Coordinates of C-alpha atoms in Angstrom, one line a residue:
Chain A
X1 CA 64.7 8.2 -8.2
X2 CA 67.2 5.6 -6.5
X3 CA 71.1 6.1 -7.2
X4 CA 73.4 3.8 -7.3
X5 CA 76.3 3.5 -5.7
X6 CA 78.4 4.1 -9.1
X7 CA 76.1 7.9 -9.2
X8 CA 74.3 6.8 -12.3
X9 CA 70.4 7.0 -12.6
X10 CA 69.4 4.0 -12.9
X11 CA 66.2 2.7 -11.8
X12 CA 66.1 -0.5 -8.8
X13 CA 63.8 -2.4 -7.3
X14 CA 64.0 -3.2 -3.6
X15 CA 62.3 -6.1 -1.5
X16 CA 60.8 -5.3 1.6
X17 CA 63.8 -3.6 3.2
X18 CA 64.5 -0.9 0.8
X19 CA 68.1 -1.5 1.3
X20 CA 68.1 -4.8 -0.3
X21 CA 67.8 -4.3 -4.3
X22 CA 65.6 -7.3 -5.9
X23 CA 67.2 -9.4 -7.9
X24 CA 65.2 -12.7 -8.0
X25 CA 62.8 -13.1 -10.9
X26 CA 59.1 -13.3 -9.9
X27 CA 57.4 -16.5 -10.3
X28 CA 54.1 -16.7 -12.1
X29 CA 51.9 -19.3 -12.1
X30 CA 52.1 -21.6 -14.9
X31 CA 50.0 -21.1 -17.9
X32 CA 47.5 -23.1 -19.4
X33 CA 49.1 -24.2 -21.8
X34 CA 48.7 -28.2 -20.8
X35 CA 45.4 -27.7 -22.0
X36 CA 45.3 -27.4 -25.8
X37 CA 43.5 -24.5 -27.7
X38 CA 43.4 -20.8 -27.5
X39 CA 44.5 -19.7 -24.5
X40 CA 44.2 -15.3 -23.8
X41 CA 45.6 -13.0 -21.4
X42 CA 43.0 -12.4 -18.7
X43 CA 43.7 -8.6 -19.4
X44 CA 42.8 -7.1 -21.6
X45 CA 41.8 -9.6 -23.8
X46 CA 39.7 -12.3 -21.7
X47 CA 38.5 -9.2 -19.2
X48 CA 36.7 -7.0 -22.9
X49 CA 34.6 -10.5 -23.4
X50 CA 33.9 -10.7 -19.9
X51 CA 32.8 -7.0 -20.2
X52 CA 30.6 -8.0 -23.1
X53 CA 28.3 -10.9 -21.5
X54 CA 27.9 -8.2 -18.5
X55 CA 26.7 -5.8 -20.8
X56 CA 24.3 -7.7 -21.9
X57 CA 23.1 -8.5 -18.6
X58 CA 23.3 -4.6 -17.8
X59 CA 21.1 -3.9 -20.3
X60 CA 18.0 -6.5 -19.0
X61 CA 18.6 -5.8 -15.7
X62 CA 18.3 -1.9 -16.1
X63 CA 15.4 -2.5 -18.4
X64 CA 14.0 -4.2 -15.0
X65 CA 14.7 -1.1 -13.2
X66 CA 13.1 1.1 -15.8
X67 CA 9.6 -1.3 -16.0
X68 CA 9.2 -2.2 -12.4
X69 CA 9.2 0.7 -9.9
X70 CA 10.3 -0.7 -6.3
X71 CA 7.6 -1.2 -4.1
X72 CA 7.3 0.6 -1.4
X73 CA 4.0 -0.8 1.2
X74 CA 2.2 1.5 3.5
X75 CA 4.7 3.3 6.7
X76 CA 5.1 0.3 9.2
X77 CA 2.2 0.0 11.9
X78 CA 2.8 -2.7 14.3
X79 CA -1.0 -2.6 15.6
X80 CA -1.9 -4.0 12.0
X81 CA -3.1 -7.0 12.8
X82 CA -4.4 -8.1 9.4
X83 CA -1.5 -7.7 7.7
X84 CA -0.2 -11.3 6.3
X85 CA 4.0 -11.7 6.6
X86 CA 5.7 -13.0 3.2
X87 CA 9.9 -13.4 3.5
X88 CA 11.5 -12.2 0.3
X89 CA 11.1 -14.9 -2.6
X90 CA 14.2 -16.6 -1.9
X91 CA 13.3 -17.6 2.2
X92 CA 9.7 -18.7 0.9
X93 CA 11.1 -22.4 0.6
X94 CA 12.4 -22.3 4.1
X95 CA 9.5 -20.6 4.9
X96 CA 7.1 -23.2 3.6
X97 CA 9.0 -25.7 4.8
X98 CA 7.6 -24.7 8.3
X99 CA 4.0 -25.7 7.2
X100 CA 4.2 -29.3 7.1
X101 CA 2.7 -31.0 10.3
X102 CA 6.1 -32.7 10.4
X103 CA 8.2 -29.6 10.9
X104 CA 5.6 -27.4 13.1
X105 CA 4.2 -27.2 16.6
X106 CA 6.4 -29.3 18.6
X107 CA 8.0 -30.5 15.8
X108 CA 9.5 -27.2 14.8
X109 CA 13.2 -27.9 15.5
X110 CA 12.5 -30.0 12.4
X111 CA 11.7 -27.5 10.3
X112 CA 14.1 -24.8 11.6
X113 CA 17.0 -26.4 12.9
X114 CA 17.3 -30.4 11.8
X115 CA 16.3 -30.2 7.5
X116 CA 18.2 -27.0 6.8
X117 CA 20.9 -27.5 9.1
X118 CA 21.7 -31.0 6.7
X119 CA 21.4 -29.4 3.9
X120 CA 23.6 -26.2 4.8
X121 CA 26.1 -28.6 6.1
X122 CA 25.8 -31.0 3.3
X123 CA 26.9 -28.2 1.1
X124 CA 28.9 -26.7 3.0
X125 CA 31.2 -30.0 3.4
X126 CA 30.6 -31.3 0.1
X127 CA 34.6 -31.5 -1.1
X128 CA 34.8 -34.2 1.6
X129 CA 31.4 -35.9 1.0
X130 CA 32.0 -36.7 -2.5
X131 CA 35.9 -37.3 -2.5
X132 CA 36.2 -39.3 -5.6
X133 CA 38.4 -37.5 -8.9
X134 CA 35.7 -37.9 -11.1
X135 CA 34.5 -34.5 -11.9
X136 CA 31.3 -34.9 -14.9
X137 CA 28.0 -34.9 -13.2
X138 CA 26.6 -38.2 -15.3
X139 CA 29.9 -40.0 -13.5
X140 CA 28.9 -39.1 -10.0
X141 CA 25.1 -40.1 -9.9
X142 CA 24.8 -39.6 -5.9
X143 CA 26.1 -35.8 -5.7
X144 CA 24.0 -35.0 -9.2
X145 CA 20.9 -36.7 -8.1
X146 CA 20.6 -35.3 -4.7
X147 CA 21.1 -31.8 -5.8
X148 CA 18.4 -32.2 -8.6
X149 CA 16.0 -33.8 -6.0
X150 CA 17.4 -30.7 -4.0
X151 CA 16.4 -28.0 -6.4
X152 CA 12.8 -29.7 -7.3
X153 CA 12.3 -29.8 -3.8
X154 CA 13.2 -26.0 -3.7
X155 CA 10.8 -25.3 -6.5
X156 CA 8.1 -26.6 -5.4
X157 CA 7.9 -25.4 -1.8
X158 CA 8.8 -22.0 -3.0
X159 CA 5.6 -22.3 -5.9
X160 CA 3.6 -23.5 -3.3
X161 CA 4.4 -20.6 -0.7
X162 CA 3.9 -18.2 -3.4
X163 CA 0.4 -20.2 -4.2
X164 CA -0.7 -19.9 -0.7
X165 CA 0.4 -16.8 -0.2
X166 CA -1.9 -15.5 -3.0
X167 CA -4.8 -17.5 -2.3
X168 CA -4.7 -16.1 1.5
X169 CA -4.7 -12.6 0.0
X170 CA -7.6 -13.3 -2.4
X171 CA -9.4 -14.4 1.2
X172 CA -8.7 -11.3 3.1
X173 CA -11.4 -8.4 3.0
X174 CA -11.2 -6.3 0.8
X175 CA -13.7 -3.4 2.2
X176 CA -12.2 -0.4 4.2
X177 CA -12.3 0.9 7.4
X178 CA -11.1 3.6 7.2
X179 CA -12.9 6.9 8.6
X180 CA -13.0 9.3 5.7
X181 CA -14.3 6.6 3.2
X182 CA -17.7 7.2 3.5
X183 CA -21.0 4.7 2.1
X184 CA -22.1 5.7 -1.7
X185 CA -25.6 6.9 -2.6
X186 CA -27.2 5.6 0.6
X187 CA -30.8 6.5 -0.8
X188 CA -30.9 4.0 -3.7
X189 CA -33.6 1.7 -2.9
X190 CA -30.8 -1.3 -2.7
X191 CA -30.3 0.1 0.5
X192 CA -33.4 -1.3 1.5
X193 CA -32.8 -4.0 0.2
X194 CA -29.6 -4.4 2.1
X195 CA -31.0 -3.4 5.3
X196 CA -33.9 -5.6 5.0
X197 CA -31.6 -8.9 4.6
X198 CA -29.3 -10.1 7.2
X199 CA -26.2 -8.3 5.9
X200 CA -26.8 -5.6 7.9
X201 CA -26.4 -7.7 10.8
X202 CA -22.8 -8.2 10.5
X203 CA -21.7 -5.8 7.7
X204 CA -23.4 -2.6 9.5
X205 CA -25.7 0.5 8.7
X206 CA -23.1 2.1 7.4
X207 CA -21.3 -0.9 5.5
X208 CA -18.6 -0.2 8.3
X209 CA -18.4 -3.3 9.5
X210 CA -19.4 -5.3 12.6
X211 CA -18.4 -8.9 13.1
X212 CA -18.5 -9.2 9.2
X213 CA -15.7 -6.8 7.5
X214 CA -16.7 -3.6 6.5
X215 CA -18.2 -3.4 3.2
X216 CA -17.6 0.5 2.1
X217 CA -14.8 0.5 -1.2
X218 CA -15.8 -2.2 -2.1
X219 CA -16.9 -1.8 -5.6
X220 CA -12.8 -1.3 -5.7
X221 CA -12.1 -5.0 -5.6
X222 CA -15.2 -6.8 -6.8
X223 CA -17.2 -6.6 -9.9
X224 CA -21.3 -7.3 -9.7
X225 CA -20.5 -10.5 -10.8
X226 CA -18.2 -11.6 -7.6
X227 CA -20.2 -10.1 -5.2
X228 CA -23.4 -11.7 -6.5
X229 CA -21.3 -15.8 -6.2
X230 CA -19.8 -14.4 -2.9
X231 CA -23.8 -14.0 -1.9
X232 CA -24.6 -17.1 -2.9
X233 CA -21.5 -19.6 -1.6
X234 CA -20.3 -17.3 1.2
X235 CA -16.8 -16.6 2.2
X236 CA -14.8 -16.5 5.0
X237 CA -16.7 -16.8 8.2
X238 CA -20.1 -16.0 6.0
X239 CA -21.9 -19.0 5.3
X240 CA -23.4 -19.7 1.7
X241 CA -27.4 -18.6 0.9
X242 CA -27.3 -15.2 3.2
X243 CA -29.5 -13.4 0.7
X244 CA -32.5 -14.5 0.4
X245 CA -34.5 -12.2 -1.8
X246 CA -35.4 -12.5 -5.6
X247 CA -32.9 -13.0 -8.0
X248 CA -33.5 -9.1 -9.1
X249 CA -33.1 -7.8 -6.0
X250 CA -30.0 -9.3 -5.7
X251 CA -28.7 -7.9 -8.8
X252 CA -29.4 -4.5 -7.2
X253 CA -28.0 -4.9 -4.4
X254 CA -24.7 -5.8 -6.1
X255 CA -24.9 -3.6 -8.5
X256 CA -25.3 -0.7 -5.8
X257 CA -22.6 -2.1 -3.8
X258 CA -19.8 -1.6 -6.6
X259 CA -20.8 1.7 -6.5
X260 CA -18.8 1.8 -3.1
X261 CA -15.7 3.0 -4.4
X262 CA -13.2 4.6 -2.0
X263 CA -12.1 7.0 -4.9
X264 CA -8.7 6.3 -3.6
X265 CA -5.7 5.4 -6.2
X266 CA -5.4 1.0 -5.4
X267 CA -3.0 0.7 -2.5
X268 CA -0.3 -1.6 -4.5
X269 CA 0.7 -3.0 -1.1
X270 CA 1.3 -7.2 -1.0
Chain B
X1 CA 50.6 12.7 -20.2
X2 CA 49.2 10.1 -18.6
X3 CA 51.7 7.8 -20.1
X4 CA 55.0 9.8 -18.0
X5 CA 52.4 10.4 -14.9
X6 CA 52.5 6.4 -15.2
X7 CA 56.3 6.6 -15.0
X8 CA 56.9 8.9 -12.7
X9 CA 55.1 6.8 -10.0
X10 CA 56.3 3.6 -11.1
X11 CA 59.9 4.4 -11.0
X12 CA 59.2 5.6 -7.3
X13 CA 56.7 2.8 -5.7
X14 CA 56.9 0.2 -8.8
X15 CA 53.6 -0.4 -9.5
X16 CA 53.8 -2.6 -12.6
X17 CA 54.2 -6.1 -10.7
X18 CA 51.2 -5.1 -8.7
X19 CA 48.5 -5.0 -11.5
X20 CA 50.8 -7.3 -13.5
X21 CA 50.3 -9.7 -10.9
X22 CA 46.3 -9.7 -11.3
X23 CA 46.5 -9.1 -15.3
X24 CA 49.0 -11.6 -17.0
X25 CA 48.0 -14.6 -16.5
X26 CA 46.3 -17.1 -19.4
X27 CA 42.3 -17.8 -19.9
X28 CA 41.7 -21.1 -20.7
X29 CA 39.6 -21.8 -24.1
X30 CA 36.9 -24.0 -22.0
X31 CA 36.0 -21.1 -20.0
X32 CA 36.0 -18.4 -22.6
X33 CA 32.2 -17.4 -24.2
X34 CA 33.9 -16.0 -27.3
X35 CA 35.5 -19.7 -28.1
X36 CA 32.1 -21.8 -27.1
X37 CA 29.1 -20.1 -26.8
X38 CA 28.3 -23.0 -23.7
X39 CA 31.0 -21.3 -21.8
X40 CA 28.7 -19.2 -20.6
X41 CA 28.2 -21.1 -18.0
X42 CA 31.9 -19.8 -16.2
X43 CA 30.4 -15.9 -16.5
X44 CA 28.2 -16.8 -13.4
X45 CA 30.6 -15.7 -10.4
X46 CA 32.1 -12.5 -12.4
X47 CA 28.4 -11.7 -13.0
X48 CA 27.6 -12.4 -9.3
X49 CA 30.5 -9.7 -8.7
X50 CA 29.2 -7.1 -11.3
X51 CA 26.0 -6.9 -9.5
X52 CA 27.4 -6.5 -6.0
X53 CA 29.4 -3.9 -7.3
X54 CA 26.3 -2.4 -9.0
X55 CA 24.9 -3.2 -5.1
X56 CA 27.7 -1.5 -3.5
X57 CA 27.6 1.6 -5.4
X58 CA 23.7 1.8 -5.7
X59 CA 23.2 1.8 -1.5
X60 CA 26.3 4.2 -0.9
X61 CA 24.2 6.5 -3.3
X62 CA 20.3 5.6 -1.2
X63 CA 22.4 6.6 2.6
X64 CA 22.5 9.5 1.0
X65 CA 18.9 10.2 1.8
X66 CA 18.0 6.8 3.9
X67 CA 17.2 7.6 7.5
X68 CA 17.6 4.6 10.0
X69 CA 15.0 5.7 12.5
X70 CA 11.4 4.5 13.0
X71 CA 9.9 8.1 12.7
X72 CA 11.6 8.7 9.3
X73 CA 13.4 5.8 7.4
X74 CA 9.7 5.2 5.8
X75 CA 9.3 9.0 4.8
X76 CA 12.9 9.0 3.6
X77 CA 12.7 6.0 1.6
X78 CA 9.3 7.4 0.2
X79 CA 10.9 10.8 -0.3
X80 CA 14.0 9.5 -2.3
X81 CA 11.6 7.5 -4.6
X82 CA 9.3 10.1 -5.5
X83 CA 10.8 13.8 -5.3
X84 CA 14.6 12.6 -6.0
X85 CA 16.2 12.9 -9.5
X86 CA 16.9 9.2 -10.7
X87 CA 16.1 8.1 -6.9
X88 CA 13.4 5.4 -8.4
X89 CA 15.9 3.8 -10.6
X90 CA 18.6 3.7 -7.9
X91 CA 16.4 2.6 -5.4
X92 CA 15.1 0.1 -8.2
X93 CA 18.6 -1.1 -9.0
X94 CA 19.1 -2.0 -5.5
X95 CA 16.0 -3.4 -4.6
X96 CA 16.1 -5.6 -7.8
X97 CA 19.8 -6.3 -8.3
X98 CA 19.6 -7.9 -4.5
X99 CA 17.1 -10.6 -6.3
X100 CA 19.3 -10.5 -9.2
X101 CA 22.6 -11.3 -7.5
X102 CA 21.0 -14.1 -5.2
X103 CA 20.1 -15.8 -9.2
X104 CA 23.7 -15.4 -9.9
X105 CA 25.1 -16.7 -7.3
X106 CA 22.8 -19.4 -7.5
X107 CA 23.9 -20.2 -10.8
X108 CA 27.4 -20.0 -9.8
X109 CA 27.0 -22.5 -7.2
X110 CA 25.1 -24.2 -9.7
X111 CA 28.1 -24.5 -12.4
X112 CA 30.6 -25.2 -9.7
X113 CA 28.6 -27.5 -8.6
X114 CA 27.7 -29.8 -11.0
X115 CA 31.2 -29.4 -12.9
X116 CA 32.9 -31.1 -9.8
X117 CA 34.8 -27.8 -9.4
X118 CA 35.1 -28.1 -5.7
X119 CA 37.3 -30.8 -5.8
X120 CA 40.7 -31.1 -4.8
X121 CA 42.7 -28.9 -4.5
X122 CA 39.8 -26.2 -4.3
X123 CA 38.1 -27.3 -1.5
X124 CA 38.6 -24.5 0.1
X125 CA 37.5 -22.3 -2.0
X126 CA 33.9 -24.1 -2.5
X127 CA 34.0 -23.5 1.7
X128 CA 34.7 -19.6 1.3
X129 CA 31.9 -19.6 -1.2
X130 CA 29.2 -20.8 0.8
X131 CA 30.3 -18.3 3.5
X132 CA 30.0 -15.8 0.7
X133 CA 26.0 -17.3 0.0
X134 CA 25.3 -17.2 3.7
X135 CA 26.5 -13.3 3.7
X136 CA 24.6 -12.4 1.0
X137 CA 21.5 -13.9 2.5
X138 CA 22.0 -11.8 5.5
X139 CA 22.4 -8.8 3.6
X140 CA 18.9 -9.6 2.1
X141 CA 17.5 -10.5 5.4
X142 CA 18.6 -7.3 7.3
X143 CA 17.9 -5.2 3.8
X144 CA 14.1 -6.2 3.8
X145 CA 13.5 -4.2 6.7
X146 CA 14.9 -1.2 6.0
X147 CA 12.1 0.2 4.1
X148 CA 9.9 0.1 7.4
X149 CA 6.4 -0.3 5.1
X150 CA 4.2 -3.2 6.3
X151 CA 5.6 -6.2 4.2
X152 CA 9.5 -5.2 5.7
X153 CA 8.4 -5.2 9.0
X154 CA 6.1 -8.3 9.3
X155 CA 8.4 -10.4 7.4
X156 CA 11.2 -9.3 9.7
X157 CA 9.2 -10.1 12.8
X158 CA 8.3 -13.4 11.6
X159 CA 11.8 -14.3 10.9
X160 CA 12.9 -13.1 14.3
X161 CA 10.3 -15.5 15.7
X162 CA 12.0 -18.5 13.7
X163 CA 14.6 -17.7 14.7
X164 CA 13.9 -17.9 18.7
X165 CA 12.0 -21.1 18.7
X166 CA 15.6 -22.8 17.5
X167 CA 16.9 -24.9 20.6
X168 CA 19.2 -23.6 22.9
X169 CA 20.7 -20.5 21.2
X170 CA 17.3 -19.5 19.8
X171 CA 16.9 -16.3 22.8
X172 CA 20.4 -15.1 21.9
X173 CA 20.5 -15.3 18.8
X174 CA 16.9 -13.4 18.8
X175 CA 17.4 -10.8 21.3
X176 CA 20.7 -9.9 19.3
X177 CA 18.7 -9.7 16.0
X178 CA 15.9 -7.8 17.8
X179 CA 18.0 -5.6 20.3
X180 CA 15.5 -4.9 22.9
X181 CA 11.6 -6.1 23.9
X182 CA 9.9 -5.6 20.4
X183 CA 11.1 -5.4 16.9
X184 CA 11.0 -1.1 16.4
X185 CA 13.8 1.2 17.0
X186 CA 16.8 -0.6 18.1
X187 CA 16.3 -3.5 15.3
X188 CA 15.8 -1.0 12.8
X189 CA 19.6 0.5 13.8
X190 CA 21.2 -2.4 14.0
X191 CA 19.4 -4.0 10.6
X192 CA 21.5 -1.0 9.4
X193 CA 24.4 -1.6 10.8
X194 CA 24.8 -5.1 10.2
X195 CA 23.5 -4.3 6.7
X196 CA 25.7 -1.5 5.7
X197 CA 28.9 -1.7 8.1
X198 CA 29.2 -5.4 9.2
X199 CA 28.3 -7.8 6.5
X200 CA 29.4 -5.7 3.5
X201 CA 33.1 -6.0 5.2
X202 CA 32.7 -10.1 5.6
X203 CA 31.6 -10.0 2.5
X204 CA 34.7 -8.4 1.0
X205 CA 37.1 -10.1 2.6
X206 CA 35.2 -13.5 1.7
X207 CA 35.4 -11.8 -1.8
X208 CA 39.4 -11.2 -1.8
X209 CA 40.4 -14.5 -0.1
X210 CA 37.8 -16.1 -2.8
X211 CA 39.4 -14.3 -5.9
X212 CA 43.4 -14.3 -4.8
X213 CA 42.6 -18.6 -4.5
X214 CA 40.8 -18.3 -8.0
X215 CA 44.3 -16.6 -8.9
X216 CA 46.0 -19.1 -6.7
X217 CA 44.8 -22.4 -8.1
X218 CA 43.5 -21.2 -11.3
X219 CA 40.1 -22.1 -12.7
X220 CA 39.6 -26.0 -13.0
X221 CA 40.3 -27.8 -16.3
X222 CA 38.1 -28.4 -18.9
X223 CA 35.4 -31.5 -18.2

């Protein structure tokens, strides 16, 4: 506790050198009170409202947590060469931007450098852009209008990312080829079927795949259904009208091929 | 107890101007949710903070178990998730409060934007923020990989590949994100570094000089 020169205890309060006592009031920033209505202290009073609205959004976010578990993909294996990249949802519109013919190939500094690099810096300097004192966004059509032509822009590209992204999954094979997953039942008499058409050819003896994918697991992705249109219009590199036995034998075939089941738990990866 | 603890200390180091400072000052009606619902709107940017914090505090608790080397960060990641007490939901909160507070702030800039508030004299302030956006996008960036599973790590090379076809500091700017001839070990260590050491400290002090203007200049007047 400071003394003072007269011995009493008495508190002071010193400025910077602690040899100089304080003695100039502080000065607070005005209050709000040119704006008429209810005006609160920040704390506690405005802080405990504050606190409520987060709450609120406490409670749906961990509510999130507690529905979705995080995914977590197979370890990292650069050789993977089938593997298709996706940014997290919030690059996907820069991302897409990168597919227009405009703003790839030798026109990617478009795509990269030239559209984003306006828009960052139109953002980034919009105080001086749009100078004027008016502050409503109906009163300032320019500003209002180019970020809502902005934002659609956004939503769109990212939708269609997303779209594509799926639709490029949907193409990829879905059989394994992996060692231990072995072909199912392989003395059903649709495997004579199947060797007798010209899916063995590419798919293999073993279903393992030649210069068609592998076919073993497959009963995990497709239904008899699916694999009996996928027969008829093709997909991927297989042309449409492969098989061409009777309607019955067809049915067998795909009904023996959804036996192919890799008796693995899904992989949740994508 | 507490109350003479208080006393004690302030009588020595005089602490009441300091949080006095921060707490005494007046809320405006147009801003406050318990006056018009529609105000809202001005909770964006404290929510943005309440989830960084919620950030902040969720990955101090995941390097508790997170490994930042090729061999193990996968396994560790794995490991926290599925043997750890609670690890799913901090790893969750993490993993989905990065989406959440890129919403937030999105709305923020949103509000700001379209209520002019980046108009003189608070120009400066709008500037800070957009600094603070392009941390925070960086801090998902160099977060993605950390998991090392397929989607981190193809995502991450792609980006580095964007990256390098930009003119003229496009090879720089890779080979600093990559660290050596492929993306593996050394960008895995410095994705951490940048992601736990470097950017949470620009972001911090974009987050003081952001709030002590707020305090500064106050929060612009009703429309």
């Amino acid at each position: 506790m400071a003394h003072n020169h007269d011995g009493k205890d008495k508190e002071v309060h010193y400025v910077g050198d602690s040899r100089v006592p304080q003695n100039k009031k502080k000065l607070y920033p005005k209050d709000y009170s040119e704006y008429p209505g209810n005006t609160e202290p920040f704390f506690p009073n405005f802080l405990l409202k504050e606190w409520m609205v987060a709450v609120v959004v406490l409670v749906g976010f961990l509510a999130l947590v507690m529905a979705e578990e995080p995914p977590l993909g197979e370890q990292a294996d650069p050789t993977n060469t089938g593997f298709l990249p996706v940014p997290d949802w919030y690059f996907l519109f820069l991302y897409q931007l990168l597919k227009f013919k405009w703003a790839s190939g030798p026109f990617v500094v478009v795509g990269t450098v030239i559209v984003p690099g306006i828009a960052f810096t139109a953002l980034l300097l919009a105080p001086w852009l749009d100078r004027s004192k008016e502050r409503r966004p109906f009163k300032r059509p320019v500003a209002t209008s180019l970020m809502l032509i902005s934002l659609v822009a956004i939503a769109i590209l990212t939708w269609e990312a997303e779209d594509e992204h799926e639709k490029q999954l949907a193409s990829l094979p879905k059989g394994s080829s992996e060692e231990d997953v072995k072909i199912v039942d392989q003395n059903d008499p649709a495997y004579e079927i199947y060797k007798n058409q010209a899916c063995v050819n590419c798919h293999g003896e073993q279903l393992e795949g030649i210069t068609g994918p592998p076919l073993k697991g497959i009963g995990d992705a497709y239904s008899a259904e699916q694999i009996q249109h996928i027969m008829d219009t093709g997909k991927g590199q297989m042309p449409a009208g492969m098989f061409q036995g009777t309607p019955e034998e067809k049915r067998k075939l795909a009904e023996w091929l959804t036996k192919q089941k890799t008796g693995k738990p899904k992989s949740t990866e994508h | 107890m507490l109350k003479s603890m208080y006393e004690w200390l302030d009588k020595r180091i005089d602490i009441t101007p300091m949080w006095r400072d921060v707490a005494d000052h007046e809320v405006p009606e147009h801003v406050n949710p318990a006056h018009h619902f529609s105000a809202f709107i001005y909770c964006f940017g404290g929510l943005t903070f309440f989830i960084v914090v919620i950030q902040i505090l969720s990955g101090m608790f995941l390097t508790m178990y997170y490994v930042p080397d090729i061999e193990n960060a996968w396994k560790s990641v794995h490991y926290l998730q599925n043997e750890i007490a609670f690890g799913q939901i901090v790893r969750g909160m993490h993993h989905w409060g990065a989406s959440v507070s890129i919403v937030m702030l999105f709305l923020h800039t949103l509000r700001v934007f379209f209520t002019g508030s980046y108009k003189h004299p608070r120009e400066f302030n709008w500037v800070i923020g957009m600094l603070l956006f392009f941390v925070m996008l960086g801090l998902g960036f160099t977060g993605y990989l950390l998991p090392w599973d397929n989607k981190a790590y193809f995502a991450t090379k792609v980006g580095i590949e964007i990256a390098a076809s930009v003119p003229i500091i496009g090879d720089a700017a890779a080979s600093f994100l990559q660290g050596g001839e492929v993306v593996g070990a050394q960008t895995l260590a410095r994705f951490f570094a940048l992601h736990v050491f470097f950017l949470p400290g620009i972001l911090l002090a974009l987050l003081g000089a952001h709030f002590f203007l707020i305090r500064k200049q106050g929060i612009s007047g009703p429309l």
